[in-house]
Amino acid sequence: MTLRSGEVFFSEQSESVLIPESVSLFGFTISFYGVCLVLAALIGILVITEITRRKQYDTELHLTLITLTIVAALFGGRLFYILFEWQTFLQHPLVVLNFRSGGLSYFGALFGAWFAVRGYCRKKDADFLLSADVLCLGAAAATPFVWGGCAFMREPLGKAYDGLFSVRIDAEGGMFENGVTYVSMHPVAIYGIVCSVVIFPLLCVLSRKLKQTGTVFYGYLLLQATEMFALEFFRADSYCIWGTDIPVNFVVAGVILLTIIAGKIRQISLQSKLKKIRFNGN
C-alpha cells in the first residue's frame, strides 16, 4: 500500500471534509505543518514571558532558555527519530535537513531541551527546577499546535478504524468509495490535541495550588509520558527498538512514569521518617 499526500478526510461514516496539507500563496507553497510549528513557538514564548513578568523572574535568562529549548528540541527530536529510522535516511540523506517533512520525536525533543537547559542553568548557577517549571508551562501551551501540525502532515498514522471522526487517507490498495481509494484509521493527532488541551490547564492549577519548585516540571513529565504511552495503542507507524516489535515510546514513557512514581514514593517515605524523628524528639 502506497500513501499519497493531499487527500485526507475527517469523516463520520460517508460524510467527509477534505483537509489540505499546504496552501499556495503568491507562487509559494506554505506547509500548514510549518505554520503550526511557528504558532506553537509564538504561543510558548508568550506564555513564558508573561509568567516571568508576573513573577518577576530573570527575563533575560528565560529568553535565552527559550531559544535554547526551541533549537535543542528541534535537533534532539530529529536526531532521536533518525536514530531509530536510520535505514530510511540512508536512502535519502538530504531529507535529514528537511524539517518541514515531519519526522520529529517528542521524547527526543524533550531530552534535547532538558540537557540544554540543565547545562545552561548549571553554567549560570541558576535554579534549574524553577526555570523548568516556567518552560514546561510554555511547552504545554504550545503542544496542541504541534499536534495540529502533525494532523496536517498525516502523522502519526493510526490503526485501522472506521468509526466516529476517523481519518481517511487516500491510498493505493485501500477501500474504494465515491471515486476515492482510501484507508480509514484512528485520528491519533486529534487525540493528541485533545489530551494536550487538557494538560495545560491541569498544570496551571498545579502551579497555583502547589508552590514547591519542580512541581510543574514533574507534573508535565508525568502527564506527557502518560499521554504518549496511551497514544501508542492507536498508532500503526510506531518506530521500534532495533530488532524488536517494541515501540520506543512505550519504553521511554514507561521508564519516565516509573521513575517519577518511585521518586514520589521515596519522597513520601522520607517525609514520614522525618515526622517520626521529630515526634520522638519532642
JSON list of N, CA and C in Angstrom, two decimals, residues 127-192:
[
{"chain": "A", "resi": 127, "resn": "ASP", "atom": "N", "xyz": [18.57, 28.32, 39.10]},
{"chain": "A", "resi": 127, "resn": "ASP", "atom": "CA", "xyz": [17.72, 27.25, 39.62]},
{"chain": "A", "resi": 127, "resn": "ASP", "atom": "C", "xyz": [17.06, 26.52, 38.45]},
{"chain": "A", "resi": 128, "resn": "PHE", "atom": "N", "xyz": [17.51, 25.31, 38.16]},
{"chain": "A", "resi": 128, "resn": "PHE", "atom": "CA", "xyz": [17.00, 24.56, 37.02]},
{"chain": "A", "resi": 128, "resn": "PHE", "atom": "C", "xyz": [15.52, 24.24, 37.16]},
{"chain": "A", "resi": 129, "resn": "LEU", "atom": "N", "xyz": [15.11, 23.76, 38.33]},
{"chain": "A", "resi": 129, "resn": "LEU", "atom": "CA", "xyz": [13.71, 23.36, 38.53]},
{"chain": "A", "resi": 129, "resn": "LEU", "atom": "C", "xyz": [12.75, 24.54, 38.40]},
{"chain": "A", "resi": 130, "resn": "LEU", "atom": "N", "xyz": [13.18, 25.70, 38.88]},
{"chain": "A", "resi": 130, "resn": "LEU", "atom": "CA", "xyz": [12.33, 26.89, 38.76]},
{"chain": "A", "resi": 130, "resn": "LEU", "atom": "C", "xyz": [12.14, 27.24, 37.28]},
{"chain": "A", "resi": 131, "resn": "SER", "atom": "N", "xyz": [13.24, 27.24, 36.53]},
{"chain": "A", "resi": 131, "resn": "SER", "atom": "CA", "xyz": [13.16, 27.55, 35.10]},
{"chain": "A", "resi": 131, "resn": "SER", "atom": "C", "xyz": [12.39, 26.47, 34.35]},
{"chain": "A", "resi": 132, "resn": "ALA", "atom": "N", "xyz": [12.58, 25.20, 34.76]},
{"chain": "A", "resi": 132, "resn": "ALA", "atom": "CA", "xyz": [11.88, 24.09, 34.11]},
{"chain": "A", "resi": 132, "resn": "ALA", "atom": "C", "xyz": [10.37, 24.22, 34.30]},
{"chain": "A", "resi": 133, "resn": "ASP", "atom": "N", "xyz": [9.95, 24.67, 35.49]},
{"chain": "A", "resi": 133, "resn": "ASP", "atom": "CA", "xyz": [8.52, 24.89, 35.74]},
{"chain": "A", "resi": 133, "resn": "ASP", "atom": "C", "xyz": [7.94, 25.88, 34.73]},
{"chain": "A", "resi": 134, "resn": "VAL", "atom": "N", "xyz": [8.66, 26.98, 34.53]},
{"chain": "A", "resi": 134, "resn": "VAL", "atom": "CA", "xyz": [8.19, 28.03, 33.62]},
{"chain": "A", "resi": 134, "resn": "VAL", "atom": "C", "xyz": [8.17, 27.53, 32.18]},
{"chain": "A", "resi": 135, "resn": "LEU", "atom": "N", "xyz": [9.25, 26.88, 31.76]},
{"chain": "A", "resi": 135, "resn": "LEU", "atom": "CA", "xyz": [9.36, 26.40, 30.38]},
{"chain": "A", "resi": 135, "resn": "LEU", "atom": "C", "xyz": [8.32, 25.33, 30.07]},
{"chain": "A", "resi": 136, "resn": "CYS", "atom": "N", "xyz": [8.02, 24.49, 31.04]},
{"chain": "A", "resi": 136, "resn": "CYS", "atom": "CA", "xyz": [7.04, 23.41, 30.83]},
{"chain": "A", "resi": 136, "resn": "CYS", "atom": "C", "xyz": [5.63, 23.96, 30.61]},
{"chain": "A", "resi": 137, "resn": "LEU", "atom": "N", "xyz": [5.31, 25.07, 31.28]},
{"chain": "A", "resi": 137, "resn": "LEU", "atom": "CA", "xyz": [4.01, 25.69, 31.05]},
{"chain": "A", "resi": 137, "resn": "LEU", "atom": "C", "xyz": [3.93, 26.22, 29.62]},
{"chain": "A", "resi": 138, "resn": "GLY", "atom": "N", "xyz": [5.03, 26.81, 29.15]},
{"chain": "A", "resi": 138, "resn": "GLY", "atom": "CA", "xyz": [5.06, 27.28, 27.76]},
{"chain": "A", "resi": 138, "resn": "GLY", "atom": "C", "xyz": [4.98, 26.13, 26.79]},
{"chain": "A", "resi": 139, "resn": "ALA", "atom": "N", "xyz": [5.69, 25.04, 27.09]},
{"chain": "A", "resi": 139, "resn": "ALA", "atom": "CA", "xyz": [5.66, 23.86, 26.21]},
{"chain": "A", "resi": 139, "resn": "ALA", "atom": "C", "xyz": [4.27, 23.24, 26.17]},
{"chain": "A", "resi": 140, "resn": "ALA", "atom": "N", "xyz": [3.61, 23.18, 27.32]},
{"chain": "A", "resi": 140, "resn": "ALA", "atom": "CA", "xyz": [2.26, 22.60, 27.38]},
{"chain": "A", "resi": 140, "resn": "ALA", "atom": "C", "xyz": [1.27, 23.43, 26.58]},
{"chain": "A", "resi": 141, "resn": "ALA", "atom": "N", "xyz": [1.43, 24.77, 26.61]},
{"chain": "A", "resi": 141, "resn": "ALA", "atom": "CA", "xyz": [0.54, 25.64, 25.84]},
{"chain": "A", "resi": 141, "resn": "ALA", "atom": "C", "xyz": [0.79, 25.50, 24.34]},
{"chain": "A", "resi": 142, "resn": "ALA", "atom": "N", "xyz": [2.04, 25.19, 23.97]},
{"chain": "A", "resi": 142, "resn": "ALA", "atom": "CA", "xyz": [2.40, 25.08, 22.56]},
{"chain": "A", "resi": 142, "resn": "ALA", "atom": "C", "xyz": [2.06, 23.73, 21.95]},
{"chain": "A", "resi": 143, "resn": "THR", "atom": "N", "xyz": [2.01, 22.68, 22.77]},
{"chain": "A", "resi": 143, "resn": "THR", "atom": "CA", "xyz": [1.86, 21.31, 22.27]},
{"chain": "A", "resi": 143, "resn": "THR", "atom": "C", "xyz": [0.62, 21.07, 21.40]},
{"chain": "A", "resi": 144, "resn": "PRO", "atom": "N", "xyz": [-0.56, 21.63, 21.73]},
{"chain": "A", "resi": 144, "resn": "PRO", "atom": "CA", "xyz": [-1.72, 21.41, 20.85]},
{"chain": "A", "resi": 144, "resn": "PRO", "atom": "C", "xyz": [-1.46, 21.86, 19.41]},
{"chain": "A", "resi": 145, "resn": "PHE", "atom": "N", "xyz": [-0.68, 22.93, 19.23]},
{"chain": "A", "resi": 145, "resn": "PHE", "atom": "CA", "xyz": [-0.38, 23.42, 17.89]},
{"chain": "A", "resi": 145, "resn": "PHE", "atom": "C", "xyz": [0.58, 22.48, 17.17]},
{"chain": "A", "resi": 146, "resn": "VAL", "atom": "N", "xyz": [1.50, 21.87, 17.93]},
{"chain": "A", "resi": 146, "resn": "VAL", "atom": "CA", "xyz": [2.41, 20.89, 17.34]},
{"chain": "A", "resi": 146, "resn": "VAL", "atom": "C", "xyz": [1.61, 19.68, 16.84]},
{"chain": "A", "resi": 147, "resn": "TRP", "atom": "N", "xyz": [0.67, 19.22, 17.66]},
{"chain": "A", "resi": 147, "resn": "TRP", "atom": "CA", "xyz": [-0.19, 18.11, 17.24]},
{"chain": "A", "resi": 147, "resn": "TRP", "atom": "C", "xyz": [-1.04, 18.51, 16.03]},
{"chain": "A", "resi": 148, "resn": "GLY", "atom": "N", "xyz": [-1.45, 19.79, 15.99]},
{"chain": "A", "resi": 148, "resn": "GLY", "atom": "CA", "xyz": [-2.19, 20.27, 14.85]},
{"chain": "A", "resi": 148, "resn": "GLY", "atom": "C", "xyz": [-1.38, 20.17, 13.57]},
{"chain": "A", "resi": 149, "resn": "GLY", "atom": "N", "xyz": [-0.09, 20.51, 13.66]},
{"chain": "A", "resi": 149, "resn": "GLY", "atom": "CA", "xyz": [0.80, 20.36, 12.51]},
{"chain": "A", "resi": 149, "resn": "GLY", "atom": "C", "xyz": [0.94, 18.91, 12.09]},
{"chain": "A", "resi": 150, "resn": "CYS", "atom": "N", "xyz": [0.99, 18.02, 13.08]},
{"chain": "A", "resi": 150, "resn": "CYS", "atom": "CA", "xyz": [1.07, 16.59, 12.78]},
{"chain": "A", "resi": 150, "resn": "CYS", "atom": "C", "xyz": [-0.18, 16.11, 12.05]},
{"chain": "A", "resi": 151, "resn": "ALA", "atom": "N", "xyz": [-1.33, 16.67, 12.43]},
{"chain": "A", "resi": 151, "resn": "ALA", "atom": "CA", "xyz": [-2.58, 16.29, 11.76]},
{"chain": "A", "resi": 151, "resn": "ALA", "atom": "C", "xyz": [-2.54, 16.66, 10.29]},
{"chain": "A", "resi": 152, "resn": "PHE", "atom": "N", "xyz": [-2.02, 17.84, 9.97]},
{"chain": "A", "resi": 152, "resn": "PHE", "atom": "CA", "xyz": [-1.90, 18.26, 8.58]},
{"chain": "A", "resi": 152, "resn": "PHE", "atom": "C", "xyz": [-0.90, 17.40, 7.81]},
{"chain": "A", "resi": 153, "resn": "MET", "atom": "N", "xyz": [0.13, 16.90, 8.52]},
{"chain": "A", "resi": 153, "resn": "MET", "atom": "CA", "xyz": [1.15, 16.07, 7.88]},
{"chain": "A", "resi": 153, "resn": "MET", "atom": "C", "xyz": [0.76, 14.60, 7.80]},
{"chain": "A", "resi": 154, "resn": "ARG", "atom": "N", "xyz": [-0.42, 14.25, 8.31]},
{"chain": "A", "resi": 154, "resn": "ARG", "atom": "CA", "xyz": [-0.89, 12.86, 8.35]},
{"chain": "A", "resi": 154, "resn": "ARG", "atom": "C", "xyz": [0.02, 12.00, 9.24]},
{"chain": "A", "resi": 155, "resn": "GLU", "atom": "N", "xyz": [0.53, 12.58, 10.31]},
{"chain": "A", "resi": 155, "resn": "GLU", "atom": "CA", "xyz": [1.39, 11.86, 11.25]},
{"chain": "A", "resi": 155, "resn": "GLU", "atom": "C", "xyz": [0.83, 12.02, 12.66]},
{"chain": "A", "resi": 156, "resn": "PRO", "atom": "N", "xyz": [0.94, 11.00, 13.50]},
{"chain": "A", "resi": 156, "resn": "PRO", "atom": "CA", "xyz": [1.31, 9.64, 13.12]},
{"chain": "A", "resi": 156, "resn": "PRO", "atom": "C", "xyz": [0.12, 8.90, 12.51]},
{"chain": "A", "resi": 157, "resn": "LEU", "atom": "N", "xyz": [0.41, 7.85, 11.76]},
{"chain": "A", "resi": 157, "resn": "LEU", "atom": "CA", "xyz": [-0.65, 7.04, 11.17]},
{"chain": "A", "resi": 157, "resn": "LEU", "atom": "C", "xyz": [-1.31, 6.19, 12.25]},
{"chain": "A", "resi": 158, "resn": "GLY", "atom": "N", "xyz": [-2.65, 6.14, 12.23]},
{"chain": "A", "resi": 158, "resn": "GLY", "atom": "CA", "xyz": [-3.37, 5.35, 13.21]},
{"chain": "A", "resi": 158, "resn": "GLY", "atom": "C", "xyz": [-3.69, 3.96, 12.71]},
{"chain": "A", "resi": 159, "resn": "LYS", "atom": "N", "xyz": [-4.10, 3.12, 13.63]},
{"chain": "A", "resi": 159, "resn": "LYS", "atom": "CA", "xyz": [-4.54, 1.77, 13.25]},
{"chain": "A", "resi": 159, "resn": "LYS", "atom": "C", "xyz": [-5.91, 1.84, 12.57]},
{"chain": "A", "resi": 160, "resn": "ALA", "atom": "N", "xyz": [-6.25, 0.77, 11.87]},
{"chain": "A", "resi": 160, "resn": "ALA", "atom": "CA", "xyz": [-7.50, 0.73, 11.11]},
{"chain": "A", "resi": 160, "resn": "ALA", "atom": "C", "xyz": [-8.70, 1.00, 12.00]},
{"chain": "A", "resi": 161, "resn": "TYR", "atom": "N", "xyz": [-9.56, 1.92, 11.55]},
{"chain": "A", "resi": 161, "resn": "TYR", "atom": "CA", "xyz": [-10.73, 2.33, 12.32]},
{"chain": "A", "resi": 161, "resn": "TYR", "atom": "C", "xyz": [-11.66, 3.10, 11.40]},
{"chain": "A", "resi": 162, "resn": "ASP", "atom": "N", "xyz": [-12.95, 2.76, 11.41]},
{"chain": "A", "resi": 162, "resn": "ASP", "atom": "CA", "xyz": [-13.90, 3.44, 10.53]},
{"chain": "A", "resi": 162, "resn": "ASP", "atom": "C", "xyz": [-15.12, 3.89, 11.32]},
{"chain": "A", "resi": 163, "resn": "GLY", "atom": "N", "xyz": [-14.87, 4.47, 12.50]},
{"chain": "A", "resi": 163, "resn": "GLY", "atom": "CA", "xyz": [-15.96, 4.94, 13.33]},
{"chain": "A", "resi": 163, "resn": "GLY", "atom": "C", "xyz": [-16.08, 6.45, 13.30]},
{"chain": "A", "resi": 164, "resn": "LEU", "atom": "N", "xyz": [-16.61, 7.00, 14.39]},
{"chain": "A", "resi": 164, "resn": "LEU", "atom": "CA", "xyz": [-16.82, 8.43, 14.51]},
{"chain": "A", "resi": 164, "resn": "LEU", "atom": "C", "xyz": [-15.50, 9.19, 14.46]},
{"chain": "A", "resi": 165, "resn": "PHE", "atom": "N", "xyz": [-15.41, 10.20, 13.58]},
{"chain": "A", "resi": 165, "resn": "PHE", "atom": "CA", "xyz": [-14.24, 11.06, 13.43]},
{"chain": "A", "resi": 165, "resn": "PHE", "atom": "C", "xyz": [-12.98, 10.30, 13.01]},
{"chain": "A", "resi": 166, "resn": "SER", "atom": "N", "xyz": [-13.16, 9.22, 12.29]},
{"chain": "A", "resi": 166, "resn": "SER", "atom": "CA", "xyz": [-11.98, 8.53, 11.74]},
{"chain": "A", "resi": 166, "resn": "SER", "atom": "C", "xyz": [-11.34, 9.39, 10.67]},
{"chain": "A", "resi": 167, "resn": "VAL", "atom": "N", "xyz": [-10.08, 9.13, 10.40]},
{"chain": "A", "resi": 167, "resn": "VAL", "atom": "CA", "xyz": [-9.35, 9.87, 9.37]},
{"chain": "A", "resi": 167, "resn": "VAL", "atom": "C", "xyz": [-9.19, 8.96, 8.16]},
{"chain": "A", "resi": 168, "resn": "ARG", "atom": "N", "xyz": [-9.56, 9.46, 7.00]},
{"chain": "A", "resi": 168, "resn": "ARG", "atom": "CA", "xyz": [-9.41, 8.69, 5.77]},
{"chain": "A", "resi": 168, "resn": "ARG", "atom": "C", "xyz": [-8.29, 9.28, 4.94]},
{"chain": "A", "resi": 169, "resn": "ILE", "atom": "N", "xyz": [-7.31, 8.47, 4.61]},
{"chain": "A", "resi": 169, "resn": "ILE", "atom": "CA", "xyz": [-6.17, 8.92, 3.81]},
{"chain": "A", "resi": 169, "resn": "ILE", "atom": "C", "xyz": [-6.20, 8.23, 2.46]},
{"chain": "A", "resi": 170, "resn": "ASP", "atom": "N", "xyz": [-6.14, 9.02, 1.40]},
{"chain": "A", "resi": 170, "resn": "ASP", "atom": "CA", "xyz": [-6.12, 8.48, 0.05]},
{"chain": "A", "resi": 170, "resn": "ASP", "atom": "C", "xyz": [-4.94, 7.55, -0.10]},
{"chain": "A", "resi": 171, "resn": "ALA", "atom": "N", "xyz": [-5.18, 6.31, -0.51]},
{"chain": "A", "resi": 171, "resn": "ALA", "atom": "CA", "xyz": [-4.11, 5.32, -0.58]},
{"chain": "A", "resi": 171, "resn": "ALA", "atom": "C", "xyz": [-4.40, 4.26, -1.62]},
{"chain": "A", "resi": 172, "resn": "GLU", "atom": "N", "xyz": [-3.36, 3.85, -2.31]},
{"chain": "A", "resi": 172, "resn": "GLU", "atom": "CA", "xyz": [-3.48, 2.74, -3.24]},
{"chain": "A", "resi": 172, "resn": "GLU", "atom": "C", "xyz": [-3.61, 1.44, -2.46]},
{"chain": "A", "resi": 173, "resn": "GLY", "atom": "N", "xyz": [-4.52, 0.57, -2.89]},
{"chain": "A", "resi": 173, "resn": "GLY", "atom": "CA", "xyz": [-4.69, -0.71, -2.21]},
{"chain": "A", "resi": 173, "resn": "GLY", "atom": "C", "xyz": [-5.69, -0.66, -1.08]},
{"chain": "A", "resi": 174, "resn": "GLY", "atom": "N", "xyz": [-6.38, 0.49, -0.92]},
{"chain": "A", "resi": 174, "resn": "GLY", "atom": "CA", "xyz": [-7.36, 0.61, 0.15]},
{"chain": "A", "resi": 174, "resn": "GLY", "atom": "C", "xyz": [-8.77, 0.39, -0.34]},
{"chain": "A", "resi": 175, "resn": "MET", "atom": "N", "xyz": [-9.77, 0.88, 0.41]},
{"chain": "A", "resi": 175, "resn": "MET", "atom": "CA", "xyz": [-11.17, 0.74, 0.05]},
{"chain": "A", "resi": 175, "resn": "MET", "atom": "C", "xyz": [-11.55, 1.82, -0.97]},
{"chain": "A", "resi": 176, "resn": "PHE", "atom": "N", "xyz": [-12.57, 1.54, -1.74]},
{"chain": "A", "resi": 176, "resn": "PHE", "atom": "CA", "xyz": [-12.99, 2.46, -2.80]},
{"chain": "A", "resi": 176, "resn": "PHE", "atom": "C", "xyz": [-14.39, 2.99, -2.49]},
{"chain": "A", "resi": 177, "resn": "GLU", "atom": "N", "xyz": [-14.53, 4.32, -2.53]},
{"chain": "A", "resi": 177, "resn": "GLU", "atom": "CA", "xyz": [-15.83, 4.93, -2.26]},
{"chain": "A", "resi": 177, "resn": "GLU", "atom": "C", "xyz": [-15.89, 6.32, -2.87]},
{"chain": "A", "resi": 178, "resn": "ASN", "atom": "N", "xyz": [-16.96, 6.60, -3.59]},
{"chain": "A", "resi": 178, "resn": "ASN", "atom": "CA", "xyz": [-17.17, 7.91, -4.20]},
{"chain": "A", "resi": 178, "resn": "ASN", "atom": "C", "xyz": [-15.97, 8.38, -5.03]},
{"chain": "A", "resi": 179, "resn": "GLY", "atom": "N", "xyz": [-15.41, 7.45, -5.78]},
{"chain": "A", "resi": 179, "resn": "GLY", "atom": "CA", "xyz": [-14.30, 7.80, -6.65]},
{"chain": "A", "resi": 179, "resn": "GLY", "atom": "C", "xyz": [-12.96, 7.92, -5.95]},
{"chain": "A", "resi": 180, "resn": "VAL", "atom": "N", "xyz": [-12.89, 7.58, -4.66]},
{"chain": "A", "resi": 180, "resn": "VAL", "atom": "CA", "xyz": [-11.65, 7.70, -3.89]},
{"chain": "A", "resi": 180, "resn": "VAL", "atom": "C", "xyz": [-11.27, 6.36, -3.29]},
{"chain": "A", "resi": 181, "resn": "THR", "atom": "N", "xyz": [-9.98, 5.99, -3.44]},
{"chain": "A", "resi": 181, "resn": "THR", "atom": "CA", "xyz": [-9.45, 4.80, -2.78]},
{"chain": "A", "resi": 181, "resn": "THR", "atom": "C", "xyz": [-8.75, 5.24, -1.51]},
{"chain": "A", "resi": 182, "resn": "TYR", "atom": "N", "xyz": [-9.16, 4.70, -0.36]},
{"chain": "A", "resi": 182, "resn": "TYR", "atom": "CA", "xyz": [-8.64, 5.24, 0.89]},
{"chain": "A", "resi": 182, "resn": "TYR", "atom": "C", "xyz": [-8.47, 4.14, 1.94]},
{"chain": "A", "resi": 183, "resn": "VAL", "atom": "N", "xyz": [-7.72, 4.48, 2.99]},
{"chain": "A", "resi": 183, "resn": "VAL", "atom": "CA", "xyz": [-7.67, 3.68, 4.21]},
{"chain": "A", "resi": 183, "resn": "VAL", "atom": "C", "xyz": [-8.24, 4.55, 5.33]},
{"chain": "A", "resi": 184, "resn": "SER", "atom": "N", "xyz": [-8.98, 3.93, 6.23]},
{"chain": "A", "resi": 184, "resn": "SER", "atom": "CA", "xyz": [-9.61, 4.65, 7.33]},
{"chain": "A", "resi": 184, "resn": "SER", "atom": "C", "xyz": [-8.91, 4.26, 8.63]},
{"chain": "A", "resi": 185, "resn": "MET", "atom": "N", "xyz": [-8.58, 5.25, 9.47]},
{"chain": "A", "resi": 185, "resn": "MET", "atom": "CA", "xyz": [-7.77, 4.97, 10.66]},
{"chain": "A", "resi": 185, "resn": "MET", "atom": "C", "xyz": [-8.10, 5.90, 11.82]},
{"chain": "A", "resi": 186, "resn": "HIS", "atom": "N", "xyz": [-7.54, 5.56, 12.98]},
{"chain": "A", "resi": 186, "resn": "HIS", "atom": "CA", "xyz": [-7.70, 6.39, 14.17]},
{"chain": "A", "resi": 186, "resn": "HIS", "atom": "C", "xyz": [-7.03, 7.75, 13.96]},
{"chain": "A", "resi": 187, "resn": "PRO", "atom": "N", "xyz": [-7.68, 8.85, 14.37]},
{"chain": "A", "resi": 187, "resn": "PRO", "atom": "CA", "xyz": [-7.07, 10.18, 14.26]},
{"chain": "A", "resi": 187, "resn": "PRO", "atom": "C", "xyz": [-6.14, 10.46, 15.44]},
{"chain": "A", "resi": 188, "resn": "VAL", "atom": "N", "xyz": [-4.97, 9.84, 15.43]},
{"chain": "A", "resi": 188, "resn": "VAL", "atom": "CA", "xyz": [-4.05, 9.92, 16.58]},
{"chain": "A", "resi": 188, "resn": "VAL", "atom": "C", "xyz": [-3.68, 11.36, 16.91]},
{"chain": "A", "resi": 189, "resn": "ALA", "atom": "N", "xyz": [-3.43, 12.16, 15.87]},
{"chain": "A", "resi": 189, "resn": "ALA", "atom": "CA", "xyz": [-3.06, 13.56, 16.11]},
{"chain": "A", "resi": 189, "resn": "ALA", "atom": "C", "xyz": [-4.19, 14.33, 16.80]},
{"chain": "A", "resi": 190, "resn": "ILE", "atom": "N", "xyz": [-5.44, 14.01, 16.43]},
{"chain": "A", "resi": 190, "resn": "ILE", "atom": "CA", "xyz": [-6.59, 14.67, 17.08]},
{"chain": "A", "resi": 190, "resn": "ILE", "atom": "C", "xyz": [-6.68, 14.25, 18.54]},
{"chain": "A", "resi": 191, "resn": "TYR", "atom": "N", "xyz": [-6.41, 12.97, 18.82]},
{"chain": "A", "resi": 191, "resn": "TYR", "atom": "CA", "xyz": [-6.36, 12.52, 20.22]},
{"chain": "A", "resi": 191, "resn": "TYR", "atom": "C", "xyz": [-5.29, 13.31, 20.98]},
{"chain": "A", "resi": 192, "resn": "GLY", "atom": "N", "xyz": [-4.15, 13.52, 20.32]},
{"chain": "A", "resi": 192, "resn": "GLY", "atom": "CA", "xyz": [-3.06, 14.27, 20.94]},
{"chain": "A", "resi": 192, "resn": "GLY", "atom": "C", "xyz": [-3.45, 15.70, 21.26]}
]
